[in-house]
Coordinates of C-alpha atoms in Angstrom, one line a residue:
Chain A
M213 CA 59.3 104.0 109.0
R214 CA 59.4 101.2 106.3
K215 CA 58.7 97.8 107.2
T216 CA 60.9 95.2 107.6
S217 CA 60.7 91.4 108.6
V218 CA 62.0 90.6 112.1
F219 CA 64.0 87.7 110.4
N220 CA 65.7 90.6 108.3
Q221 CA 66.5 92.4 111.6
I222 CA 68.1 89.6 113.2
V223 CA 70.3 88.6 110.1
V224 CA 71.4 92.3 109.8
H225 CA 72.0 93.2 113.4
T226 CA 74.1 89.5 113.8
I227 CA 76.2 90.6 110.9
L228 CA 77.0 93.9 112.2
L229 CA 77.5 92.5 115.8
I230 CA 80.2 89.8 114.4
S231 CA 82.1 92.6 112.4
S232 CA 82.0 94.9 115.5
A233 CA 83.2 92.0 117.7
C234 CA 86.1 91.3 115.3
M235 CA 87.1 95.0 115.4
I236 CA 87.0 95.5 119.4
V237 CA 88.3 91.9 120.6
P238 CA 91.8 92.8 120.0
F239 CA 91.8 95.8 122.1
V240 CA 89.9 93.9 124.9
W241 CA 92.4 90.9 124.6
M242 CA 95.3 93.7 124.7
V243 CA 93.8 95.5 127.7
S244 CA 93.1 92.4 129.6
T245 CA 96.4 90.7 129.1
S246 CA 98.2 93.7 130.0
L247 CA 96.8 93.4 133.5
K248 CA 97.6 89.7 133.9
Y249 CA 100.2 87.7 135.8
P250 CA 102.2 85.4 133.6
D251 CA 100.6 82.4 134.9
E252 CA 97.1 83.5 133.8
I253 CA 98.1 84.4 130.2
F254 CA 98.1 81.1 128.6
V255 CA 94.9 79.7 130.4
F256 CA 92.5 78.6 127.4
P257 CA 89.6 79.6 127.0
P258 CA 91.2 83.1 127.8
R259 CA 89.7 85.0 130.8
W260 CA 88.9 88.2 129.5
I261 CA 88.3 89.6 132.9
P262 CA 91.6 88.5 134.7
R263 CA 90.8 86.9 138.1
N264 CA 93.7 88.3 139.9
P265 CA 94.4 91.8 137.7
T266 CA 97.8 93.6 138.4
L267 CA 99.3 97.2 137.2
E268 CA 102.8 95.5 137.8
N269 CA 103.3 95.3 134.0
Y270 CA 102.9 98.7 133.6
T271 CA 104.9 99.9 136.8
E272 CA 107.7 97.8 135.1
L273 CA 107.2 99.6 131.9
F274 CA 107.7 103.0 133.3
K275 CA 110.3 102.2 135.8
S276 CA 112.6 99.7 134.0
M277 CA 111.7 100.7 130.6
N278 CA 111.6 104.4 131.1
F279 CA 108.5 104.7 129.1
G280 CA 107.8 107.9 130.6
R281 CA 110.5 109.5 128.4
P282 CA 109.0 108.5 124.7
F283 CA 105.4 109.2 126.3
L284 CA 106.7 112.9 126.9
N285 CA 108.4 113.1 123.4
T286 CA 105.3 112.0 121.6
I287 CA 103.5 114.6 123.3
I288 CA 106.0 117.2 122.5
V289 CA 106.7 116.2 119.0
A290 CA 102.7 115.7 118.0
G291 CA 101.9 119.1 119.9
C292 CA 104.4 120.9 118.4
I293 CA 103.7 119.7 114.7
T294 CA 100.0 120.3 115.1
F295 CA 100.3 123.9 116.4
F296 CA 102.7 125.1 114.0
S297 CA 101.3 123.1 111.1
I298 CA 97.9 124.9 111.9
L299 CA 99.5 128.2 112.1
I300 CA 101.3 128.2 109.2
S301 CA 98.9 126.2 106.9
S302 CA 96.0 128.5 107.7
M303 CA 98.4 131.7 107.3
A304 CA 99.2 130.2 103.8
G305 CA 95.5 129.3 103.2
Y306 CA 94.5 133.0 103.9
A307 CA 96.9 134.4 101.7
F308 CA 96.1 131.8 98.7
A309 CA 92.4 132.2 99.1
K310 CA 92.2 136.1 99.6
F311 CA 95.2 137.9 98.5
R312 CA 95.5 138.8 94.8
F313 CA 99.0 138.8 93.3
K314 CA 100.9 137.5 90.1
G315 CA 101.8 133.7 90.1
R316 CA 99.5 132.9 92.9
N317 CA 97.6 130.2 90.9
R318 CA 100.8 128.7 89.6
L319 CA 102.3 128.7 93.3
F320 CA 99.1 126.9 94.6
F321 CA 99.2 124.2 91.7
M322 CA 102.8 123.6 92.9
V323 CA 101.6 123.0 96.4
L324 CA 98.8 120.6 95.2
A325 CA 101.2 118.8 93.1
T326 CA 103.2 117.9 95.9
L327 CA 100.3 116.1 97.3
M328 CA 100.7 113.1 94.9
V329 CA 104.1 112.4 95.7
P330 CA 104.6 109.6 98.4
G331 CA 106.5 110.2 101.7
Q332 CA 109.5 107.9 100.5
M333 CA 110.5 110.1 97.7
T334 CA 111.6 112.7 100.2
L335 CA 112.6 110.3 103.0
I336 CA 116.4 110.0 101.9
P337 CA 117.3 113.3 101.0
V338 CA 115.6 114.7 104.2
F339 CA 117.5 112.2 106.2
L340 CA 120.7 113.3 104.6
L341 CA 119.9 117.0 105.2
M342 CA 119.0 116.5 108.8
R343 CA 122.2 114.4 109.4
Y344 CA 124.3 117.1 107.6
L345 CA 122.6 119.8 110.2
G346 CA 123.5 117.4 112.9
L347 CA 119.6 117.3 113.5
L348 CA 119.5 113.6 114.2
N349 CA 118.3 112.9 117.8
T350 CA 117.0 116.0 117.9
Y351 CA 113.3 117.3 118.5
T352 CA 114.0 119.9 115.6
G353 CA 114.7 116.9 113.6
L354 CA 111.5 115.1 114.9
I355 CA 109.3 118.0 114.1
A356 CA 110.3 120.3 111.3
P357 CA 109.7 117.7 108.4
G358 CA 106.0 117.2 109.9
I359 CA 104.9 120.9 109.9
A360 CA 105.1 121.1 106.0
S361 CA 101.9 119.7 105.1
S362 CA 100.7 120.5 101.4
F363 CA 97.2 119.1 102.4
N364 CA 96.8 121.1 105.4
I365 CA 97.3 124.2 103.1
F366 CA 95.0 123.1 100.6
F367 CA 92.3 122.1 103.2
M368 CA 92.7 125.7 105.0
R369 CA 92.4 127.7 101.6
Q370 CA 89.3 125.8 100.5
F371 CA 87.8 126.9 103.7
I372 CA 88.8 130.3 103.9
Y373 CA 87.7 131.0 100.4
T374 CA 84.1 130.3 101.6
I375 CA 84.5 133.4 104.0
P376 CA 82.8 136.4 102.5
N377 CA 85.1 138.9 101.2
D378 CA 82.8 141.6 102.8
L379 CA 83.9 140.8 106.2
I380 CA 87.6 141.5 105.1
E381 CA 86.9 144.8 103.2
A382 CA 84.8 146.1 106.0
A383 CA 87.6 145.4 108.5
R384 CA 90.1 147.0 106.1
I385 CA 88.1 150.1 105.6
D386 CA 88.0 150.2 109.2
G387 CA 91.6 150.6 109.3
A388 CA 92.5 146.7 110.4
K389 CA 95.9 145.6 109.5
E390 CA 96.0 142.1 107.8
G391 CA 97.6 140.7 111.4
Y392 CA 94.6 141.9 113.0
I393 CA 92.3 140.4 110.1
F394 CA 93.9 137.1 110.2
F395 CA 93.8 136.5 114.0
K396 CA 90.5 138.4 115.0
I397 CA 88.4 137.4 111.9
I398 CA 89.7 134.5 109.8
L399 CA 90.9 132.2 112.6
P400 CA 87.8 132.5 114.6
L401 CA 85.4 131.7 111.6
S402 CA 87.8 129.0 110.8
K403 CA 87.4 127.0 113.7
P404 CA 85.4 123.7 112.1
A405 CA 88.5 123.4 109.5
I406 CA 90.8 124.0 112.1
T407 CA 89.4 121.4 114.5
T408 CA 89.3 119.0 111.4
I409 CA 93.2 119.5 110.8
A410 CA 94.0 119.6 114.3
I411 CA 92.6 116.3 115.0
F412 CA 94.0 114.6 111.9
T413 CA 97.6 116.1 112.2
F414 CA 97.7 115.1 116.2
T415 CA 96.6 111.6 115.4
G416 CA 99.0 111.4 112.7
S417 CA 102.0 112.6 114.3
W418 CA 101.4 110.6 117.2
N419 CA 100.9 107.4 115.2
S420 CA 103.9 108.4 112.9
F421 CA 106.6 105.5 112.7
L422 CA 109.0 105.4 109.8
W423 CA 110.4 109.0 110.2
P424 CA 111.0 108.7 114.0
L425 CA 112.5 105.3 113.6
I426 CA 115.0 106.9 111.3
I427 CA 115.7 110.1 113.0
A428 CA 115.9 108.7 116.4
Q429 CA 118.5 106.5 117.1
D430 CA 119.2 107.3 120.6
E431 CA 117.0 105.9 123.3
R432 CA 116.2 109.2 124.9
M433 CA 114.6 110.6 121.7
Y434 CA 112.5 107.6 120.7
T435 CA 108.8 108.1 120.2
L436 CA 106.1 105.8 121.5
P437 CA 105.6 103.7 118.2
V438 CA 109.5 103.4 118.0
A439 CA 109.8 102.4 121.8
V440 CA 107.1 99.8 121.3
S441 CA 108.7 98.3 118.3
V442 CA 112.1 97.9 120.3
L443 CA 110.1 96.6 123.0
A444 CA 108.6 93.8 120.9
G445 CA 112.0 92.9 119.9
Q446 CA 113.9 93.1 123.3
Y447 CA 111.1 91.4 125.6
V448 CA 110.0 88.8 123.0
E449 CA 108.6 86.5 125.3
N450 CA 106.9 88.7 127.7
I451 CA 103.6 89.1 126.2
A452 CA 102.1 91.1 129.2
I453 CA 104.7 93.9 129.3
Q454 CA 104.3 94.1 125.3
M455 CA 100.5 94.6 125.7
A456 CA 101.0 97.1 128.4
G457 CA 103.3 99.1 126.0
S458 CA 100.5 99.0 123.1
C459 CA 98.2 99.9 125.5
V460 CA 99.9 103.1 126.5
V461 CA 100.1 104.0 122.8
I462 CA 96.8 103.4 121.6
T463 CA 94.9 104.4 124.9
P464 CA 95.5 108.5 124.6
I465 CA 94.3 108.6 121.0
L466 CA 91.2 106.1 121.9
V467 CA 90.1 108.5 124.4
F468 CA 90.6 111.6 122.5
F469 CA 88.6 109.8 119.7
L470 CA 85.7 109.0 121.9
F471 CA 85.4 112.5 123.2
A472 CA 85.7 114.0 119.9
Q473 CA 84.2 111.4 117.6
R474 CA 81.7 113.8 116.2
H475 CA 84.5 115.8 114.8
F476 CA 86.5 112.7 113.6
I477 CA 83.7 111.6 111.6
K478 CA 82.4 114.8 110.0
G479 CA 86.1 115.3 109.2
I480 CA 86.4 112.2 107.3
S481 CA 83.3 112.8 105.4
L482 CA 84.6 116.5 104.8
T483 CA 88.1 115.6 103.5
G484 CA 87.4 112.4 102.1
L485 CA 84.5 113.5 99.7
K486 CA 86.7 116.6 98.5
G487 CA 88.6 114.2 96.0
Chain B
M188 CA 92.3 144.6 96.0
K189 CA 95.9 143.9 95.4
T190 CA 97.8 143.2 98.4
N191 CA 101.3 144.2 99.0
W192 CA 104.3 142.0 98.8
F193 CA 105.2 142.4 102.6
W194 CA 102.1 140.9 103.7
I195 CA 102.2 138.1 101.0
L196 CA 105.7 137.0 102.1
V197 CA 104.7 137.3 105.9
F198 CA 101.7 134.9 105.1
I199 CA 103.2 132.3 102.5
G200 CA 106.6 132.7 103.2
P201 CA 107.0 130.3 106.2
A202 CA 104.8 127.7 104.6
L203 CA 106.7 127.9 101.3
A204 CA 110.2 127.7 102.8
L205 CA 109.2 124.7 104.8
L206 CA 107.6 122.9 101.8
L207 CA 110.7 123.8 99.6
I208 CA 113.2 122.5 102.0
F209 CA 111.2 119.3 103.2
L210 CA 109.4 118.4 100.0
I211 CA 110.2 120.1 96.8
I212 CA 114.0 120.3 97.0
P213 CA 114.1 116.8 98.4
I214 CA 112.0 115.4 95.6
F215 CA 114.5 116.8 92.9
A216 CA 117.5 115.7 95.2
S217 CA 115.8 112.2 95.1
L218 CA 115.9 112.1 91.3
F219 CA 119.5 113.0 91.4
L220 CA 120.4 110.8 94.3
C221 CA 119.0 107.8 92.3
L222 CA 121.4 108.5 89.7
T223 CA 124.4 108.0 91.7
D224 CA 126.0 105.3 94.0
F225 CA 125.7 107.0 97.1
N226 CA 126.5 104.4 100.0
V227 CA 128.1 103.9 103.3
R228 CA 131.7 105.4 102.2
A229 CA 129.5 108.6 100.8
M230 CA 127.7 108.8 104.4
V231 CA 131.5 109.6 105.7
N232 CA 132.3 112.1 102.7
W233 CA 129.5 113.1 100.3
S234 CA 132.3 113.2 97.6
N235 CA 132.8 109.7 97.7
A236 CA 129.4 109.4 95.8
K237 CA 129.9 109.1 92.1
F238 CA 127.4 109.5 89.0
V239 CA 126.6 106.4 87.5
G240 CA 123.5 107.1 85.3
F241 CA 121.0 104.4 85.1
R242 CA 123.2 101.7 86.6
N243 CA 120.8 101.5 89.8
F244 CA 117.8 101.0 87.5
I245 CA 119.3 98.2 85.6
E246 CA 120.5 96.5 88.9
L247 CA 117.2 97.2 90.5
F248 CA 115.4 95.5 87.5
Q249 CA 117.8 92.3 87.8
D250 CA 117.2 92.2 91.5
E251 CA 115.1 89.3 92.5
L252 CA 114.4 90.5 95.8
F253 CA 113.0 93.7 94.3
W254 CA 110.8 91.7 92.3
K255 CA 109.6 89.7 94.9
A256 CA 108.7 93.0 96.9
V257 CA 107.0 94.1 94.1
L258 CA 104.8 91.1 93.6
N259 CA 104.4 90.6 97.2
T260 CA 102.8 94.3 97.5
F261 CA 101.0 93.9 94.5
Y262 CA 99.4 90.5 95.9
C263 CA 98.4 92.6 99.1
L264 CA 96.7 95.4 97.1
A265 CA 95.0 92.7 94.9
V266 CA 93.3 91.0 97.6
A267 CA 93.1 93.8 100.3
M268 CA 91.3 96.2 98.0
P269 CA 88.4 94.1 97.0
V270 CA 88.1 92.6 100.3
T271 CA 88.2 96.2 102.0
V272 CA 85.8 97.7 99.4
C273 CA 83.1 94.7 99.8
L274 CA 82.9 94.7 103.7
A275 CA 83.0 98.5 104.0
L276 CA 80.2 98.4 101.5
M277 CA 78.2 96.0 103.3
N278 CA 78.5 97.6 106.6
S279 CA 77.9 101.0 105.4
V280 CA 74.5 99.7 103.5
L281 CA 73.3 97.8 106.6
L282 CA 74.4 101.0 109.0
N283 CA 72.5 103.2 106.3
R284 CA 69.0 101.3 107.0
E285 CA 66.5 103.3 109.0
Q286 CA 65.5 100.1 111.0
T287 CA 69.1 99.5 112.2
K288 CA 69.5 99.9 115.9
L289 CA 72.8 100.7 118.0
K290 CA 74.1 102.7 114.8
T291 CA 76.5 104.9 116.9
F292 CA 77.9 102.1 118.8
F293 CA 78.4 100.3 115.3
K294 CA 80.0 103.1 113.8
T295 CA 82.3 103.7 116.8
A296 CA 83.5 100.1 116.8
F297 CA 84.3 100.2 113.3
F298 CA 86.2 103.3 113.4
L299 CA 88.3 102.2 116.4
P300 CA 91.3 100.4 114.4
F301 CA 91.6 103.3 111.9
I302 CA 92.7 105.4 114.3
T303 CA 94.9 103.0 116.4
N304 CA 98.6 103.0 116.2
T305 CA 99.6 100.3 113.6
V306 CA 102.8 99.4 115.3
A307 CA 101.1 98.9 118.7
I308 CA 98.2 97.2 117.3
A309 CA 100.5 94.9 115.2
V310 CA 102.3 93.8 118.7
V311 CA 99.0 92.5 119.7
W312 CA 97.9 90.8 116.3
A313 CA 101.2 88.9 116.6
W314 CA 100.1 87.1 119.7
I315 CA 96.6 86.9 118.3
L316 CA 97.9 85.1 115.3
N317 CA 100.3 83.0 117.5
P318 CA 100.0 79.3 116.3
H319 CA 100.0 77.8 120.2
Y320 CA 99.1 80.5 122.3
G321 CA 97.0 82.5 119.8
V322 CA 93.1 83.5 120.5
L323 CA 92.5 82.9 116.6
N324 CA 93.9 79.3 116.5
W325 CA 91.8 78.5 119.9
L326 CA 88.7 79.9 118.1
L327 CA 89.3 77.7 115.1
G328 CA 90.1 75.1 117.3
I329 CA 86.4 75.2 118.8
F330 CA 85.1 74.5 115.5
G331 CA 87.4 71.7 114.9
I332 CA 89.8 73.6 112.4
E333 CA 93.4 73.3 113.2
G334 CA 94.8 76.9 112.4
P335 CA 98.0 77.3 110.3
N336 CA 101.2 78.6 111.8
W337 CA 100.1 82.2 110.6
L338 CA 103.1 84.2 110.4
G339 CA 105.7 81.4 110.2
D340 CA 104.5 79.9 107.2
P341 CA 105.3 81.4 104.0
K342 CA 102.0 80.5 102.5
W343 CA 99.9 82.2 105.4
A344 CA 102.2 84.9 106.3
M345 CA 101.0 87.4 103.6
P346 CA 97.2 86.9 104.1
S347 CA 98.0 87.3 107.9
I348 CA 99.4 90.6 107.0
I349 CA 96.3 91.4 104.7
M350 CA 94.0 90.3 107.5
L351 CA 95.6 93.2 109.6
V352 CA 95.6 95.7 106.6
V353 CA 91.8 95.2 105.9
W354 CA 90.8 95.0 109.7
K355 CA 92.6 98.5 109.9
A356 CA 90.9 100.0 106.7
V357 CA 87.4 98.9 106.7
G358 CA 86.1 101.3 109.5
Y359 CA 87.4 104.3 107.8
N360 CA 85.8 103.3 104.1
T361 CA 82.5 102.3 105.8
I362 CA 82.4 106.0 107.1
L363 CA 83.1 107.2 103.5
F364 CA 80.7 105.0 101.9
L365 CA 77.9 106.1 104.3
A366 CA 78.6 109.7 103.5
G367 CA 78.0 108.6 99.9
L368 CA 75.1 106.7 100.5
Q369 CA 73.5 109.5 102.3
N370 CA 73.6 111.6 99.4
I371 CA 71.4 109.5 97.4
P372 CA 68.0 110.9 97.3
D373 CA 65.1 108.9 98.7
F374 CA 62.8 109.5 96.1
L375 CA 64.9 107.2 93.6
Y376 CA 64.3 104.1 96.1
E377 CA 60.7 105.1 96.5
A378 CA 60.1 105.3 92.6
A379 CA 61.8 101.8 92.4
E380 CA 59.5 100.5 95.1
L381 CA 56.5 101.7 93.3
D382 CA 57.8 99.6 90.2
G383 CA 58.0 97.0 92.3
A384 CA 62.0 96.3 92.5
S385 CA 63.5 94.0 94.9
S386 CA 66.2 95.1 97.5
W387 CA 68.8 93.4 95.4
Q388 CA 67.5 95.4 92.2
K389 CA 67.7 98.5 94.1
F390 CA 71.2 98.1 95.3
W391 CA 72.4 96.8 92.1
Y392 CA 70.6 99.6 89.7
I393 CA 70.7 102.8 92.1
T394 CA 73.0 102.3 95.1
L395 CA 76.1 100.9 93.4
P396 CA 75.8 103.6 89.9
L397 CA 75.3 106.4 92.4
L398 CA 78.3 105.6 94.9
K399 CA 80.7 105.5 91.9
P400 CA 82.3 108.8 92.9
T401 CA 82.7 107.5 96.5
T402 CA 84.1 104.2 95.0
V403 CA 86.5 105.9 92.8
F404 CA 87.8 108.1 95.7
V405 CA 88.1 105.3 98.1
T406 CA 90.0 102.6 95.6
T407 CA 92.5 105.4 94.4
M408 CA 93.3 106.2 98.1
M409 CA 93.6 102.3 98.7
I410 CA 95.9 101.9 95.8
I411 CA 98.1 104.6 97.0
G412 CA 98.0 103.6 100.7
Y413 CA 98.3 99.9 100.0
L414 CA 101.4 100.2 97.7
Q415 CA 103.2 101.9 100.5
L416 CA 102.7 98.7 102.9
F417 CA 105.3 98.9 105.5
E418 CA 104.2 99.0 109.3
E419 CA 102.6 95.8 109.3
P420 CA 105.3 93.6 107.7
Y421 CA 108.0 95.4 109.6
M422 CA 106.3 94.5 112.9
L423 CA 104.8 91.2 112.2
T424 CA 107.3 89.3 110.1
Q425 CA 110.3 91.7 109.4
G426 CA 109.7 90.6 105.7
G427 CA 110.0 87.0 106.3
P428 CA 109.4 83.8 106.4
L429 CA 111.6 83.4 103.1
N430 CA 110.5 87.1 102.1
A431 CA 107.2 86.0 101.5
T432 CA 105.8 89.4 103.2
L433 CA 108.6 91.7 101.9
S434 CA 107.2 94.8 100.6
I435 CA 108.7 97.6 98.4
V436 CA 108.8 100.1 101.0
L437 CA 110.3 97.4 103.4
Y438 CA 112.9 96.7 100.9
L439 CA 113.5 100.5 100.5
Y440 CA 113.9 100.6 104.2
R441 CA 116.5 97.7 104.1
Q442 CA 118.5 99.1 101.5
G443 CA 118.7 102.6 102.6
F444 CA 118.8 102.4 106.4
K445 CA 120.3 98.9 107.2
F446 CA 122.9 98.9 104.3
F447 CA 123.1 102.7 103.6
N448 CA 122.8 102.2 99.8
L449 CA 120.7 105.3 99.6
G450 CA 121.5 105.8 95.9
Y451 CA 120.0 102.4 95.3
A452 CA 117.3 102.8 97.9
S453 CA 116.2 106.3 96.1
S454 CA 115.9 104.5 92.8
I455 CA 113.3 102.3 94.5
A456 CA 111.7 105.2 95.8
V457 CA 111.2 106.7 92.4
V458 CA 109.9 103.2 90.8
L459 CA 107.3 103.3 93.7
F460 CA 106.2 106.9 92.7
L461 CA 106.1 106.0 89.3
M462 CA 103.9 103.0 90.1
I463 CA 101.8 104.9 92.5
A464 CA 101.2 107.7 90.0
S465 CA 100.5 105.7 86.8
L466 CA 98.2 103.2 88.6
T467 CA 96.1 106.6 90.1
I468 CA 96.0 108.0 86.9
L469 CA 94.7 104.7 85.2
R470 CA 92.2 104.5 88.1
L471 CA 90.8 108.1 87.8
K472 CA 90.7 107.6 83.8
L473 CA 88.7 104.4 84.4
G474 CA 86.6 106.3 87.0
G475 CA 85.7 109.1 84.7
Q476 CA 84.8 107.2 81.6
D477 CA 81.1 107.7 81.8

């Protein structure tokens, strides 16, 4: 290990501690406020650990605000998007990587080209289409546009491309059909790529806001982010209940992240440096 | 080996169909919609929409609110991008030192804001920034500084938004820079040390030039992401006070989904796309020069 002065160590760690405190304090404040009775919220200096903690804000959130419904909606929507997106993207990725057919490269280029177009370009036409098909306020309307991801197709194609052709050829000689090859050879070998995509697709759809905001006008179809934004408008003065709402949206992903942290960070470096 | 068309269709068909319906056709539909006066009346019956040529664009370029939104969005980009890069670079260099302790803890802490839901954490920030009951102004008060009315003052509203934007982005970019730093071979630093280079010289002449691919990637992603600023002003200020935080996408949302001027909103989307595309190309060109 190289030598370093004690002074350097202190400076470096102080900077890092201050930065990470800036990152963590909003979360701590959120959790602690969500556990407080109104009289303790405006006490200064803030009491980071409530003296008299209560879960009342949460019970009110789920009882009178019906937060269970958006919670369920978000799980259904994010879960379905993740499942179908992985299935469809890895199928297409396999075909683009290993099948040979006329026009393949041109088709793949077209998929890549759509990566550059911002979501707002497609927002209005897709909204009109959904309205025309009567799919506003439906799960299909919330889920279907999220499944089509050119990034996921691209990512799966790049990964499957590195799987040796010999494996596939050998299976073909043994008489395996394409379906068998895909489910029994390609998918198991693509596990690292699938994990990465699963994590990012699930987190992305859990956090997605603009599309659900537009498509779900009926309270029963709200997803969590939409429900929280409405809550902030309705309970303007009730900080504690707003914090409880935010907590419900943030915590599941946070816990998920703490467990799958290694994959998250590996995924970032993997997908990030592709560009 | 040539694959038969049946299997090609089975494997590519679903993905292609979805991409066509939800991405490719809508892109062209957008290009068509922006040339029509599609509005509330057309929502009832599509045949009420008329082709108006470039009238939407002419109106848009004379629309003061639109220019205000463009200006605000670029203000955010111009401040948030360099600040994010500097903070992320600093954090990653500090985390990359052999002697730094608690690396996993710091990485986790930095990363939390990135995976956090913007809407939900914006609600938290709105209270942190509250001029009377907010933690931030209380903290400033300890140092004898009277904090401003962050979200209520047109001068301070955009900086507040930028604060949240940067807070969310630093961790992600720290991880990217860290990956870039780990690709720099150690022997370069060792050679420089033998030549008596100072830490600062090593950073300036080895680290920065060799990080260039990461920097280009990171700034390109920021151009794309920051120009689409929406959730932060939607939640914190609704574009106010006095439209000081109105962003391009927020204006698009207002025109399209509050007033249902969908033709006009489409023209905003097209202009936004052109801005993002040209700036991205420009950035990549500048990045690839040497």
